[in-house]
Tab-separated table of C-alpha atoms in Angstrom:
chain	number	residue	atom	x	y	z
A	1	UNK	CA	-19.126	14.963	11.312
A	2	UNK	CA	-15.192	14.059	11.499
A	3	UNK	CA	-13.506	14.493	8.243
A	4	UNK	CA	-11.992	11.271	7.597
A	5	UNK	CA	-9.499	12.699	4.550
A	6	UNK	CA	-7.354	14.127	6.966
A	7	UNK	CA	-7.133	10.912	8.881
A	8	UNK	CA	-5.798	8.583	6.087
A	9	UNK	CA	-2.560	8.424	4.313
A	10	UNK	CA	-1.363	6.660	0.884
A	11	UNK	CA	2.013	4.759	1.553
A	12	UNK	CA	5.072	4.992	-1.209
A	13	UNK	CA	8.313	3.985	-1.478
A	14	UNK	CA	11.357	5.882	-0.753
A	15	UNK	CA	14.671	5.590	-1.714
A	16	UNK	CA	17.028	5.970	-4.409
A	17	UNK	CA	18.616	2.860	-4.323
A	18	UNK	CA	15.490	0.667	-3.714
A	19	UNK	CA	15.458	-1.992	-6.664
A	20	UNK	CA	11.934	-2.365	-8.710
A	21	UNK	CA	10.715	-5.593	-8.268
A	22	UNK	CA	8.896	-7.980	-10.627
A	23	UNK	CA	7.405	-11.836	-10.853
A	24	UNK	CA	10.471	-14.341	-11.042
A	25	UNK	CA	9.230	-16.490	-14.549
A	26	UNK	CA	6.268	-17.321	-15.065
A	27	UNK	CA	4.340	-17.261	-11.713
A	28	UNK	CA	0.854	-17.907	-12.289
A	29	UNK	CA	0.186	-14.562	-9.690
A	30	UNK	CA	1.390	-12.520	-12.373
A	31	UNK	CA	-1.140	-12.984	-14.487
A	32	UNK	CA	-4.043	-13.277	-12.073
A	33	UNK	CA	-6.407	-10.599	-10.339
A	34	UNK	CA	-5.426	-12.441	-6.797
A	35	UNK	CA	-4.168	-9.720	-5.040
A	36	UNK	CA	-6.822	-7.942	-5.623
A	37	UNK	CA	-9.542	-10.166	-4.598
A	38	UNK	CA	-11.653	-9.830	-1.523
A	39	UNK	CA	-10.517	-13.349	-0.282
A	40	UNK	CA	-7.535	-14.530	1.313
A	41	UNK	CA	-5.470	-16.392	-1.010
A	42	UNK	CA	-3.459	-19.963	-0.218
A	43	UNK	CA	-0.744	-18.604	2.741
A	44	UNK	CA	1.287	-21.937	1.432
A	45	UNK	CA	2.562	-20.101	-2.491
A	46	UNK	CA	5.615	-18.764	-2.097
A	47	UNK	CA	6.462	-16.448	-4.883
A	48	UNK	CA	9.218	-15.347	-6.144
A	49	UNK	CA	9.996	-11.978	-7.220
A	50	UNK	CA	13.612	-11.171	-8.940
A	51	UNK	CA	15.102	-7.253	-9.017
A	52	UNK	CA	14.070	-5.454	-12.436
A	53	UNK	CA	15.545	-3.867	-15.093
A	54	UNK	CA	16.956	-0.596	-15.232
A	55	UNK	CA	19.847	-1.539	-13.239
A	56	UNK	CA	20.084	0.300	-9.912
A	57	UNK	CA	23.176	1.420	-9.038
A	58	UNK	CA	23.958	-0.645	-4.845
A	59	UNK	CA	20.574	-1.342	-4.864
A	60	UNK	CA	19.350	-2.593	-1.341
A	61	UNK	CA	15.790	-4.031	-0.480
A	62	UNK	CA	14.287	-1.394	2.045
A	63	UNK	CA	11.664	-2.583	4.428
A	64	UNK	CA	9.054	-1.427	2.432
A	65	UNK	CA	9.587	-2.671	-1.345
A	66	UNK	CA	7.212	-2.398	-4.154
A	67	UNK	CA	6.273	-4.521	-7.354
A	68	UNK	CA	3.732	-2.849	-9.119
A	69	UNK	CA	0.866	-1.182	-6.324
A	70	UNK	CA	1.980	-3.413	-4.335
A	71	UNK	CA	3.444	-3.775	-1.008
A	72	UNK	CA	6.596	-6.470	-0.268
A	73	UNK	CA	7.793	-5.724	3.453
A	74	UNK	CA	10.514	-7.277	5.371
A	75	UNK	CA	9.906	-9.642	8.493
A	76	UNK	CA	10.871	-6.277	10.456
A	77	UNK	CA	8.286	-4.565	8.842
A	78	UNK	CA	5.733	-7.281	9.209
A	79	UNK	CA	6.459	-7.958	13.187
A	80	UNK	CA	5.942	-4.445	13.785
A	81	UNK	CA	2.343	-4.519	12.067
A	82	UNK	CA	1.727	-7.846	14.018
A	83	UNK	CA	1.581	-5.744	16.848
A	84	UNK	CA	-1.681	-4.419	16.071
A	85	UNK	CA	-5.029	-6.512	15.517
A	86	UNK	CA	-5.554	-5.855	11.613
A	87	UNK	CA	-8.490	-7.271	9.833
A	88	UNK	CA	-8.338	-9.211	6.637
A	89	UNK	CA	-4.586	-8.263	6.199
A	90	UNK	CA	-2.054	-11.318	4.822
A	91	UNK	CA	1.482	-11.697	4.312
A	92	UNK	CA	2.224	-13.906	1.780
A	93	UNK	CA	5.819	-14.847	1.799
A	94	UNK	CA	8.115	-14.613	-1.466
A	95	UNK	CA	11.704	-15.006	-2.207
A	96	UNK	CA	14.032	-11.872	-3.784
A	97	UNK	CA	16.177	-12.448	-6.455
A	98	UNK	CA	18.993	-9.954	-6.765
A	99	UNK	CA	21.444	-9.040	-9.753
A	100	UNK	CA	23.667	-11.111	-8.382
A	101	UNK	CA	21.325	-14.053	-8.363
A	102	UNK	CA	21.719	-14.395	-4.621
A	103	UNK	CA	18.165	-14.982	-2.827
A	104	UNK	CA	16.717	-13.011	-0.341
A	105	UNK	CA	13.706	-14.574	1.943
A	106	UNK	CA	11.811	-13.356	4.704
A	107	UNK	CA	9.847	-10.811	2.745
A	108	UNK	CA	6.174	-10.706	2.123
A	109	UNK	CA	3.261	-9.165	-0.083
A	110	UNK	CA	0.891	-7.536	1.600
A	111	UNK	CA	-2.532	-8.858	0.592
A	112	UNK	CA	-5.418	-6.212	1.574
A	113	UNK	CA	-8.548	-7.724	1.039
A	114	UNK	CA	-9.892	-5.378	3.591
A	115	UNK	CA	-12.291	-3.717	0.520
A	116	UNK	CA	-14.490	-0.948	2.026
A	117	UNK	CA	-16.779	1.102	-1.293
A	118	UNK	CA	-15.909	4.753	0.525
A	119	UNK	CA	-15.047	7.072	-2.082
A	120	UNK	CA	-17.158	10.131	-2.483
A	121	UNK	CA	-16.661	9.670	-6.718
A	122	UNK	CA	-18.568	13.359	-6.597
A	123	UNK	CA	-15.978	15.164	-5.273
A	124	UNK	CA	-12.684	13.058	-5.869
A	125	UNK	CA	-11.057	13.592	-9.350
A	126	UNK	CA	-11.355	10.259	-11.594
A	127	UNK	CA	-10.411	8.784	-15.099
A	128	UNK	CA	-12.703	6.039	-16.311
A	129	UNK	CA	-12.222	3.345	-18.711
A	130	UNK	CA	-13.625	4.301	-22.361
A	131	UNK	CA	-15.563	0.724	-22.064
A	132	UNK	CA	-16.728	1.325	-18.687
A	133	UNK	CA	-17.586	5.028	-18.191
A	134	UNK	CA	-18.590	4.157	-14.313
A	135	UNK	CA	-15.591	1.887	-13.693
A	136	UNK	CA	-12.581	3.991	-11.737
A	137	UNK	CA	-9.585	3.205	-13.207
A	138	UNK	CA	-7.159	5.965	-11.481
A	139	UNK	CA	-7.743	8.310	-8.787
A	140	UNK	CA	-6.247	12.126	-9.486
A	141	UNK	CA	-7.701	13.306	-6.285
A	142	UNK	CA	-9.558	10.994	-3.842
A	143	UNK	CA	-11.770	12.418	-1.519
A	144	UNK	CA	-13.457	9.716	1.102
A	145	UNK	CA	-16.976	9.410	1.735
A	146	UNK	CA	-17.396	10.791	5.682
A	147	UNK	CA	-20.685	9.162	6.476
A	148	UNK	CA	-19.808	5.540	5.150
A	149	UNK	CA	-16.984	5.740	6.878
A	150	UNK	CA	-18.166	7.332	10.423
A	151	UNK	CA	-20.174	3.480	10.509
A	152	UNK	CA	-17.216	1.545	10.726
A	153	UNK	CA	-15.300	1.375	13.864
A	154	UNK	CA	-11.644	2.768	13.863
A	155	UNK	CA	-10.514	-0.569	14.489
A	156	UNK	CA	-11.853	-2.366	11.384
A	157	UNK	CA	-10.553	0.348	9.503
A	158	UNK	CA	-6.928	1.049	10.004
A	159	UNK	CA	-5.668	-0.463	6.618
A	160	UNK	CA	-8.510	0.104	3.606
A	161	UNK	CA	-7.979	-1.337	-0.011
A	162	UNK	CA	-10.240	0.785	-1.946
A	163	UNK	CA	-13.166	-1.201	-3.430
A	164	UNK	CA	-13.517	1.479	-6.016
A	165	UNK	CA	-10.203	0.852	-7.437
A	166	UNK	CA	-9.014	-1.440	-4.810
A	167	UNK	CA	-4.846	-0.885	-6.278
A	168	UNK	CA	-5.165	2.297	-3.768
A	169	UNK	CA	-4.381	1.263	0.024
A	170	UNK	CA	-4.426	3.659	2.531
A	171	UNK	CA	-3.784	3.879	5.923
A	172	UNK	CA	-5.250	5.134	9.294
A	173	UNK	CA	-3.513	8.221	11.055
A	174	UNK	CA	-3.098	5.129	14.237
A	175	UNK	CA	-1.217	2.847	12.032
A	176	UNK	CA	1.313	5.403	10.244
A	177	UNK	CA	2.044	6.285	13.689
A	178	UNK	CA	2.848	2.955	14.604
A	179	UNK	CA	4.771	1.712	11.888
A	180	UNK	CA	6.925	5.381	11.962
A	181	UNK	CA	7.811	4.442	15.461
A	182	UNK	CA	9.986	1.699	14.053
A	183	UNK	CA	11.770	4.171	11.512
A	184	UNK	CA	11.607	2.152	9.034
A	185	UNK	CA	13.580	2.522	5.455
A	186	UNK	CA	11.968	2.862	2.322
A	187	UNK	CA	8.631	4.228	3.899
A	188	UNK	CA	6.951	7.903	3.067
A	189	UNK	CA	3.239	8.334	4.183
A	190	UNK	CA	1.765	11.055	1.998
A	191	UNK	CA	-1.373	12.636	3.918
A	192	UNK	CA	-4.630	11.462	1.720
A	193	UNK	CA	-6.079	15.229	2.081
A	194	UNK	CA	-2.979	16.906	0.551
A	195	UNK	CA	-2.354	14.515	-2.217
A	196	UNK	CA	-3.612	16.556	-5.671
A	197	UNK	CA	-1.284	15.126	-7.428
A	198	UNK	CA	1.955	13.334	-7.550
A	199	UNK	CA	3.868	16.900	-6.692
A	200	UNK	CA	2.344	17.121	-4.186
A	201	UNK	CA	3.483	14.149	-2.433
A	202	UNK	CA	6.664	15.515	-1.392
A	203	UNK	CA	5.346	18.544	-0.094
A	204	UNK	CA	2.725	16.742	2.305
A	205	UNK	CA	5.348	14.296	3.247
A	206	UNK	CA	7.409	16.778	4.238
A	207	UNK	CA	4.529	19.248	6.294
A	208	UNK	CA	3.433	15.855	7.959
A	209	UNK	CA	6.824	14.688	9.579
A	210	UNK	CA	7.831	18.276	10.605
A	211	UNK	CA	4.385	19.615	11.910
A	212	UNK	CA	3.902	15.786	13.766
């Protein structure tokens, strides 16, 4: 049977003048478990997100942004992924307040509520919650479950948010490709198999984009 780890990839931001994001006011998102429900969510919100604190020194939105776990691409970004038939993927469209309080539109969350149960919890490395031993609350090493997976065509599978702990997207080898032909900025793909830890990030990164 195929081994699916090597096939999937986490996505992080890159960058060191990419600005941390966070919910403009008091947006009722902030507070809510929306993005991370299994449902599409109203495409009409539009919500804004402002630049956080520390300071970053000519700070510049990349095409791949984060607040939190979570993804906020440009329309470049978002065109390019257009290009491929994804299931249960939305963009939900916010505005980007800078330090200068000049707004910045045409960016978008990425909502996965394409929530597939395939971790093998046996053989990945986990931290549960002291109130719910069985509940995954971080991943230290996630190791996929081949034989769930090996049901689901390749096409219904190319971007996964964990139902385990569904903070944890990851990506098919087919869709990294894809979005690296655009050469986007603030994008590394860290291969899923490689990925002990946060050290070892950089490493993988680095094997991936000069062995590929």
């Amino acid at each position: 049977m195929k081994d699916y780890n090597q096939e999937y990839f986490f996505l992080r931001s890159r960058g060191a003048n990419i600005p941390v994001l966070e919910y403009g006011g008091s947006h009722p998102i902030a507070n809510s478990h929306l993005l991370l429900s299994k449902d599409a969510i109203d495409n009409k919100l539009i919500i804004p997100l402002i630049y956080s604190k520390p300071f970053v020194k000519n700070a510049q939105l990349a095409d791949v942004n984060f607040i939190g776990f979570h993804e906020v691409i440009s329309e470049r970004f978002k065109e390019h992924l257009d290009k491929i038939k994804l299931e249960n993927i939305q963009f939900v469209p916010v505005t980007i307040q800078d330090y200068d309080n000049e707004i910045h539109k045409r960016y978008y969350l990425l909502h996965v509520h394409h929530v597939i149960r395939c971790a093998d919890l046996g053989k990945s490395k986990w931290r549960s919650s002291s109130l719910y031993p069985d509940e995954v609350v971080s991943f230290k090493k996630l190791v996929l479950d081949n034989e769930v997976l090996d049901k689901i065509p390749e096409e219904n599978r190319l971007i996964i948010a964990l139902e385990e702990q569904n903070l944890y997207h990851i990506y098919h080898r087919t869709i990294v490709d894809h979005i690296l032909q655009s050469h986007p900025t603030g994008v590394a793909f860290y291969p899923l198999a490689g990925c002990i830890n946060r050290e070892s990030f950089e490493d993988e990164f680095l094997d991936y984009i000069i062995t590929d």
